[in-house]
C-alpha cells in the first residue's frame, strides 16, 4: 500500500509523515530515500523497459500541444515526465507499505503549475497513470496559501529554484498549486487532511 500526501510547498507534508509514522509501523519514505531505493532497483531492472518507455511517450503525447516554457522553475517538460515515469516504475516494483511526500499526484500538479497548464491537461495525464494509481491512497494536506508562504520564508532554505522566487511570484506559484490541488481532490474524490486532523489516513493504515 502506498499513501501519497500532496499539498502546496511549505504545507508540512514531511512533518505530518514523521508525526504519523511515530505512531505506526508504516515505513516513511523521504525523497532521498526513495531515490536511493529506485536507483538500486534500476540496477536490476532497466528503466528503459517497454512499459516505462510507453508511459513516457503517452505522457508526452498528452502535453505535446501545450506550453513548454517554464513559468517558475527552469526545468524542461521532459525532466518532469522522467521523474513521473521513474516513480511509476518504483511503484510497480516496491513491495512494502510506505508514505510518499511527493508522489504521482503531486508531481503531475507540479508539472502543470510550472507550465501553466489547466485541469484538462491534468486529467489527461491522470488517465494515463490510472494503472499506476490503483494501489495508491492519495490525501490532500490542506493548508492555506499564506501559511505555506510564511513557512517557506521562515525556513529560509536555498535548495531549489522555488526558494529564490520573489514574494509576488512565490504567492502566485502557491495559488496555482492550491487551485489545481483543490480541483484534483474534488474531481477524484480524494480525502482531505490537516496537520491536526489526519484520521482518514489512520483509518487506512490500521
PDB file of C-alpha atoms in Angstrom:
ATOM      1  CA  UNK A   1       0.000   0.000   0.000  1.00  0.00           C
ATOM      2  CA  UNK A   2       1.256   3.444  -0.930  1.00  0.00           C
ATOM      3  CA  UNK A   3      -0.039   6.558   0.790  1.00  0.00           C
ATOM      4  CA  UNK A   4       0.631   9.812  -1.025  1.00  0.00           C
ATOM      5  CA  UNK A   5       0.455  13.156   0.693  1.00  0.00           C
ATOM      6  CA  UNK A   6       0.124  16.059  -1.685  1.00  0.00           C
ATOM      7  CA  UNK A   7      -0.177  19.741  -0.931  1.00  0.00           C
ATOM      8  CA  UNK A   8       1.357  23.140  -1.531  1.00  0.00           C
ATOM      9  CA  UNK A   9       5.081  23.555  -0.906  1.00  0.00           C
ATOM     10  CA  UNK A  10       5.539  24.533   2.724  1.00  0.00           C
ATOM     11  CA  UNK A  11       2.331  22.839   3.919  1.00  0.00           C
ATOM     12  CA  UNK A  12       4.204  20.361   6.125  1.00  0.00           C
ATOM     13  CA  UNK A  13       3.974  17.044   4.267  1.00  0.00           C
ATOM     14  CA  UNK A  14       7.222  15.673   5.678  1.00  0.00           C
ATOM     15  CA  UNK A  15       6.315  16.897   9.168  1.00  0.00           C
ATOM     16  CA  UNK A  16       2.974  15.100   9.047  1.00  0.00           C
ATOM     17  CA  UNK A  17       4.532  11.871   7.782  1.00  0.00           C
ATOM     18  CA  UNK A  18       7.017  11.943  10.659  1.00  0.00           C
ATOM     19  CA  UNK A  19       4.196  12.600  13.092  1.00  0.00           C
ATOM     20  CA  UNK A  20       2.084   9.717  11.795  1.00  0.00           C
ATOM     21  CA  UNK A  21       4.872   7.185  11.448  1.00  0.00           C
ATOM     22  CA  UNK A  22       5.876   7.816  15.028  1.00  0.00           C
ATOM     23  CA  UNK A  23       2.609   6.063  15.892  1.00  0.00           C
ATOM     24  CA  UNK A  24       2.585   3.275  13.282  1.00  0.00           C
ATOM     25  CA  UNK A  25       4.813   0.657  11.693  1.00  0.00           C
ATOM     26  CA  UNK A  26       4.361   2.091   8.211  1.00  0.00           C
ATOM     27  CA  UNK A  27       7.631   2.986   6.507  1.00  0.00           C
ATOM     28  CA  UNK A  28       8.149   6.688   5.828  1.00  0.00           C
ATOM     29  CA  UNK A  29       9.992   7.413   2.618  1.00  0.00           C
ATOM     30  CA  UNK A  30      11.703  10.745   2.083  1.00  0.00           C
ATOM     31  CA  UNK A  31      12.569  11.889  -1.424  1.00  0.00           C
ATOM     32  CA  UNK A  32      16.232  10.980  -0.884  1.00  0.00           C
ATOM     33  CA  UNK A  33      15.365   7.523   0.440  1.00  0.00           C
ATOM     34  CA  UNK A  34      13.006   6.746  -2.406  1.00  0.00           C
ATOM     35  CA  UNK A  35      15.556   7.886  -4.979  1.00  0.00           C
ATOM     36  CA  UNK A  36      18.211   5.635  -3.452  1.00  0.00           C
ATOM     37  CA  UNK A  37      15.830   2.694  -3.457  1.00  0.00           C
ATOM     38  CA  UNK A  38      14.824   3.329  -7.056  1.00  0.00           C
ATOM     39  CA  UNK A  39      18.466   3.557  -8.104  1.00  0.00           C
ATOM     40  CA  UNK A  40      19.093   0.147  -6.541  1.00  0.00           C
ATOM     41  CA  UNK A  41      16.068  -1.306  -8.297  1.00  0.00           C
ATOM     42  CA  UNK A  42      17.149   0.236 -11.594  1.00  0.00           C
ATOM     43  CA  UNK A  43      20.439  -1.652 -11.387  1.00  0.00           C
ATOM     44  CA  UNK A  44      18.472  -4.887 -11.597  1.00  0.00           C
ATOM     45  CA  UNK A  45      15.670  -3.822 -13.911  1.00  0.00           C
ATOM     46  CA  UNK A  46      16.235  -1.347 -16.713  1.00  0.00           C
ATOM     47  CA  UNK A  47      14.340   1.935 -16.619  1.00  0.00           C
ATOM     48  CA  UNK A  48      14.199   1.593 -20.379  1.00  0.00           C
ATOM     49  CA  UNK A  49      11.694  -1.210 -20.051  1.00  0.00           C
ATOM     50  CA  UNK A  50       8.988  -1.272 -22.736  1.00  0.00           C
ATOM     51  CA  UNK A  51       6.327  -0.305 -20.178  1.00  0.00           C
ATOM     52  CA  UNK A  52       8.311   2.699 -18.931  1.00  0.00           C
ATOM     53  CA  UNK A  53       9.033   3.843 -22.458  1.00  0.00           C
ATOM     54  CA  UNK A  54       5.361   3.559 -23.414  1.00  0.00           C
ATOM     55  CA  UNK A  55       4.346   5.532 -20.343  1.00  0.00           C
ATOM     56  CA  UNK A  56       6.877   8.236 -21.173  1.00  0.00           C
ATOM     57  CA  UNK A  57       5.521   8.527 -24.723  1.00  0.00           C
ATOM     58  CA  UNK A  58       1.906   8.618 -23.554  1.00  0.00           C
ATOM     59  CA  UNK A  59       2.503  11.425 -21.065  1.00  0.00           C
ATOM     60  CA  UNK A  60       4.455  13.459 -23.611  1.00  0.00           C
ATOM     61  CA  UNK A  61       1.621  12.911 -26.087  1.00  0.00           C
ATOM     62  CA  UNK A  62      -0.816  14.390 -23.544  1.00  0.00           C
ATOM     63  CA  UNK A  63       1.096  17.667 -23.491  1.00  0.00           C
ATOM     64  CA  UNK A  64       2.554  17.919 -26.991  1.00  0.00           C
ATOM     65  CA  UNK A  65       0.386  20.918 -27.919  1.00  0.00           C
ATOM     66  CA  UNK A  66       0.726  22.688 -24.564  1.00  0.00           C
ATOM     67  CA  UNK A  67       3.038  25.489 -23.478  1.00  0.00           C
ATOM     68  CA  UNK A  68       6.566  24.186 -22.868  1.00  0.00           C
ATOM     69  CA  UNK A  69       8.109  27.383 -21.493  1.00  0.00           C
ATOM     70  CA  UNK A  70       8.602  27.152 -17.701  1.00  0.00           C
ATOM     71  CA  UNK A  71       6.915  29.853 -15.626  1.00  0.00           C
ATOM     72  CA  UNK A  72       8.608  29.328 -12.255  1.00  0.00           C
ATOM     73  CA  UNK A  73      11.267  26.603 -12.206  1.00  0.00           C
ATOM     74  CA  UNK A  74      13.694  26.402 -15.104  1.00  0.00           C
ATOM     75  CA  UNK A  75      13.194  22.726 -15.954  1.00  0.00           C
ATOM     76  CA  UNK A  76      12.008  21.249 -19.248  1.00  0.00           C
ATOM     77  CA  UNK A  77       8.869  19.141 -19.631  1.00  0.00           C
ATOM     78  CA  UNK A  78      10.940  16.003 -20.193  1.00  0.00           C
ATOM     79  CA  UNK A  79      12.544  16.435 -16.768  1.00  0.00           C
ATOM     80  CA  UNK A  80       9.167  16.285 -15.015  1.00  0.00           C
ATOM     81  CA  UNK A  81       7.958  13.402 -17.168  1.00  0.00           C
ATOM     82  CA  UNK A  82      11.087  11.353 -16.457  1.00  0.00           C
ATOM     83  CA  UNK A  83      10.546  11.808 -12.720  1.00  0.00           C
ATOM     84  CA  UNK A  84       6.933  10.662 -13.027  1.00  0.00           C
ATOM     85  CA  UNK A  85       7.965   7.610 -15.062  1.00  0.00           C
ATOM     86  CA  UNK A  86      10.749   6.776 -12.599  1.00  0.00           C
ATOM     87  CA  UNK A  87       8.359   6.943  -9.661  1.00  0.00           C
ATOM     88  CA  UNK A  88       5.776   4.867 -11.548  1.00  0.00           C
ATOM     89  CA  UNK A  89       8.467   2.266 -12.164  1.00  0.00           C
ATOM     90  CA  UNK A  90       9.207   2.212  -8.444  1.00  0.00           C
ATOM     91  CA  UNK A  91       5.548   1.814  -7.539  1.00  0.00           C
ATOM     92  CA  UNK A  92       5.377  -1.291  -9.718  1.00  0.00           C
ATOM     93  CA  UNK A  93       8.393  -2.906  -8.046  1.00  0.00           C
ATOM     94  CA  UNK A  94       8.479  -1.805  -4.397  1.00  0.00           C
ATOM     95  CA  UNK A  95       6.590  -4.335  -2.300  1.00  0.00           C
ATOM     96  CA  UNK A  96       6.192  -2.584   1.032  1.00  0.00           C
ATOM     97  CA  UNK A  97       3.889  -0.112   2.713  1.00  0.00           C
ATOM     98  CA  UNK A  98       5.173   3.420   2.504  1.00  0.00           C
ATOM     99  CA  UNK A  99       4.377   7.107   2.558  1.00  0.00           C
ATOM    100  CA  UNK A 100       5.313   9.468  -0.249  1.00  0.00           C
ATOM    101  CA  UNK A 101       5.529  13.194   0.480  1.00  0.00           C
ATOM    102  CA  UNK A 102       5.613  13.985  -3.235  1.00  0.00           C
ATOM    103  CA  UNK A 103       4.050  11.126  -5.144  1.00  0.00           C
ATOM    104  CA  UNK A 104       2.442  10.905  -8.566  1.00  0.00           C
ATOM    105  CA  UNK A 105      -0.425  13.314  -7.870  1.00  0.00           C
ATOM    106  CA  UNK A 106       1.955  15.930  -6.518  1.00  0.00           C
ATOM    107  CA  UNK A 107       4.366  15.561  -9.435  1.00  0.00           C
ATOM    108  CA  UNK A 108       1.640  15.824 -12.067  1.00  0.00           C
ATOM    109  CA  UNK A 109       0.300  19.013 -10.498  1.00  0.00           C
ATOM    110  CA  UNK A 110       3.818  20.383 -10.029  1.00  0.00           C
ATOM    111  CA  UNK A 111       4.474  19.957 -13.741  1.00  0.00           C
ATOM    112  CA  UNK A 112       1.144  21.559 -14.662  1.00  0.00           C
ATOM    113  CA  UNK A 113       1.791  24.554 -12.395  1.00  0.00           C
ATOM    114  CA  UNK A 114       5.246  25.109 -13.823  1.00  0.00           C
ATOM    115  CA  UNK A 115       3.956  25.336 -17.388  1.00  0.00           C
ATOM    116  CA  UNK A 116       0.610  26.985 -16.711  1.00  0.00           C
ATOM    117  CA  UNK A 117      -1.489  24.004 -17.812  1.00  0.00           C
ATOM    118  CA  UNK A 118      -5.144  23.739 -16.851  1.00  0.00           C
ATOM    119  CA  UNK A 119      -7.146  20.945 -15.241  1.00  0.00           C
ATOM    120  CA  UNK A 120      -7.916  19.331 -18.618  1.00  0.00           C
ATOM    121  CA  UNK A 121      -4.228  18.556 -19.086  1.00  0.00           C
ATOM    122  CA  UNK A 122      -4.008  17.187 -15.546  1.00  0.00           C
ATOM    123  CA  UNK A 123      -6.971  14.906 -16.286  1.00  0.00           C
ATOM    124  CA  UNK A 124      -5.324  13.557 -19.429  1.00  0.00           C
ATOM    125  CA  UNK A 125      -2.152  12.692 -17.538  1.00  0.00           C
ATOM    126  CA  UNK A 126      -4.045  11.181 -14.602  1.00  0.00           C
ATOM    127  CA  UNK A 127      -5.911   8.927 -17.033  1.00  0.00           C
ATOM    128  CA  UNK A 128      -2.602   7.685 -18.439  1.00  0.00           C
ATOM    129  CA  UNK A 129      -1.455   6.961 -14.860  1.00  0.00           C
ATOM    130  CA  UNK A 130      -4.625   5.119 -13.827  1.00  0.00           C
ATOM    131  CA  UNK A 131      -2.908   1.709 -13.659  1.00  0.00           C
ATOM    132  CA  UNK A 132      -0.035   3.101 -11.579  1.00  0.00           C
ATOM    133  CA  UNK A 133      -2.549   4.687  -9.176  1.00  0.00           C
ATOM    134  CA  UNK A 134      -4.547   1.510  -8.489  1.00  0.00           C
ATOM    135  CA  UNK A 135      -2.871   0.752  -5.145  1.00  0.00           C
ATOM    136  CA  UNK A 136      -2.261   4.368  -4.162  1.00  0.00           C
ATOM    137  CA  UNK A 137      -4.213   6.248  -1.484  1.00  0.00           C
ATOM    138  CA  UNK A 138      -3.763   9.999  -2.066  1.00  0.00           C
ATOM    139  CA  UNK A 139      -4.580  12.546   0.653  1.00  0.00           C
ATOM    140  CA  UNK A 140      -4.626  16.313   0.262  1.00  0.00           C
ATOM    141  CA  UNK A 141      -2.874  18.097   3.121  1.00  0.00           C
ATOM    142  CA  UNK A 142      -4.928  21.276   3.017  1.00  0.00           C
ATOM    143  CA  UNK A 143      -3.101  24.345   4.315  1.00  0.00           C
ATOM    144  CA  UNK A 144      -3.878  27.891   3.194  1.00  0.00           C
ATOM    145  CA  UNK A 145      -1.519  29.738   0.870  1.00  0.00           C
ATOM    146  CA  UNK A 146      -0.434  32.389   3.379  1.00  0.00           C
ATOM    147  CA  UNK A 147       0.567  29.761   5.941  1.00  0.00           C
ATOM    148  CA  UNK A 148       2.617  27.940   3.286  1.00  0.00           C
ATOM    149  CA  UNK A 149       4.152  31.231   2.175  1.00  0.00           C
ATOM    150  CA  UNK A 150       5.225  32.092   5.735  1.00  0.00           C
ATOM    151  CA  UNK A 151       6.602  28.593   6.269  1.00  0.00           C
ATOM    152  CA  UNK A 152       8.787  28.823   3.160  1.00  0.00           C
ATOM    153  CA  UNK A 153      10.066  32.269   4.113  1.00  0.00           C
ATOM    154  CA  UNK A 154      10.755  31.303   7.735  1.00  0.00           C
ATOM    155  CA  UNK A 155      12.696  28.138   6.938  1.00  0.00           C
ATOM    156  CA  UNK A 156      14.865  30.295   4.629  1.00  0.00           C
ATOM    157  CA  UNK A 157      16.228  27.430   2.573  1.00  0.00           C
ATOM    158  CA  UNK A 158      18.175  27.998  -0.599  1.00  0.00           C
ATOM    159  CA  UNK A 159      17.988  24.489  -2.016  1.00  0.00           C
ATOM    160  CA  UNK A 160      15.688  24.807  -5.024  1.00  0.00           C
ATOM    161  CA  UNK A 161      14.712  27.421  -7.593  1.00  0.00           C
ATOM    162  CA  UNK A 162      11.400  27.837  -5.785  1.00  0.00           C
ATOM    163  CA  UNK A 163      13.306  29.158  -2.763  1.00  0.00           C
ATOM    164  CA  UNK A 164      14.652  32.004  -4.893  1.00  0.00           C
ATOM    165  CA  UNK A 165      11.278  33.268  -6.161  1.00  0.00           C
ATOM    166  CA  UNK A 166      10.378  36.788  -5.079  1.00  0.00           C
ATOM    167  CA  UNK A 167       7.315  37.258  -2.868  1.00  0.00           C
ATOM    168  CA  UNK A 168       4.932  38.061  -5.724  1.00  0.00           C
ATOM    169  CA  UNK A 169       5.928  35.051  -7.814  1.00  0.00           C
ATOM    170  CA  UNK A 170       6.008  32.744  -4.799  1.00  0.00           C
ATOM    171  CA  UNK A 171       2.437  33.666  -3.875  1.00  0.00           C
ATOM    172  CA  UNK A 172       1.352  33.188  -7.492  1.00  0.00           C
ATOM    173  CA  UNK A 173       3.135  29.819  -7.558  1.00  0.00           C
ATOM    174  CA  UNK A 174       1.366  28.662  -4.384  1.00  0.00           C
ATOM    175  CA  UNK A 175      -2.051  29.887  -5.546  1.00  0.00           C
ATOM    176  CA  UNK A 176      -1.738  27.871  -8.755  1.00  0.00           C
ATOM    177  CA  UNK A 177      -0.856  24.799  -6.705  1.00  0.00           C
ATOM    178  CA  UNK A 178      -3.842  25.373  -4.427  1.00  0.00           C
ATOM    179  CA  UNK A 179      -6.207  25.776  -7.382  1.00  0.00           C
ATOM    180  CA  UNK A 180      -5.146  22.549  -9.102  1.00  0.00           C
ATOM    181  CA  UNK A 181      -4.895  20.540  -5.883  1.00  0.00           C
ATOM    182  CA  UNK A 182      -8.428  21.595  -4.944  1.00  0.00           C
ATOM    183  CA  UNK A 183      -9.645  20.558  -8.385  1.00  0.00           C
ATOM    184  CA  UNK A 184      -7.919  17.162  -8.246  1.00  0.00           C
ATOM    185  CA  UNK A 185      -9.223  16.485  -4.736  1.00  0.00           C
ATOM    186  CA  UNK A 186     -12.824  17.251  -5.679  1.00  0.00           C
ATOM    187  CA  UNK A 187     -12.749  15.639  -9.124  1.00  0.00           C
ATOM    188  CA  UNK A 188     -11.192  12.345  -7.987  1.00  0.00           C
ATOM    189  CA  UNK A 189     -12.860  12.222  -4.568  1.00  0.00           C
ATOM    190  CA  UNK A 190      -9.562  12.160  -2.697  1.00  0.00           C
ATOM    191  CA  UNK A 191      -9.783  12.879   1.023  1.00  0.00           C
ATOM    192  CA  UNK A 192      -8.517  15.983   2.783  1.00  0.00           C
ATOM    193  CA  UNK A 193      -6.474  16.044   5.967  1.00  0.00           C
ATOM    194  CA  UNK A 194      -4.919  18.797   8.047  1.00  0.00           C
ATOM    195  CA  UNK A 195      -1.853  18.914  10.261  1.00  0.00           C
ATOM    196  CA  UNK A 196      -4.075  18.363  13.294  1.00  0.00           C
ATOM    197  CA  UNK A 197      -6.734  16.055  11.861  1.00  0.00           C
ATOM    198  CA  UNK A 198      -5.403  13.133   9.845  1.00  0.00           C
ATOM    199  CA  UNK A 199      -7.858  10.478  10.978  1.00  0.00           C
ATOM    200  CA  UNK A 200      -8.647   9.372   7.381  1.00  0.00           C
ATOM    201  CA  UNK A 201      -5.011   8.297   6.982  1.00  0.00           C
ATOM    202  CA  UNK A 202      -5.040   6.450  10.297  1.00  0.00           C
ATOM    203  CA  UNK A 203      -8.137   4.551   9.166  1.00  0.00           C
ATOM    204  CA  UNK A 204      -6.348   3.359   6.020  1.00  0.00           C
ATOM    205  CA  UNK A 205      -3.206   2.165   7.804  1.00  0.00           C
ATOM    206  CA  UNK A 206      -4.935   0.330  10.661  1.00  0.00           C
TER     207      UNK A 206
END
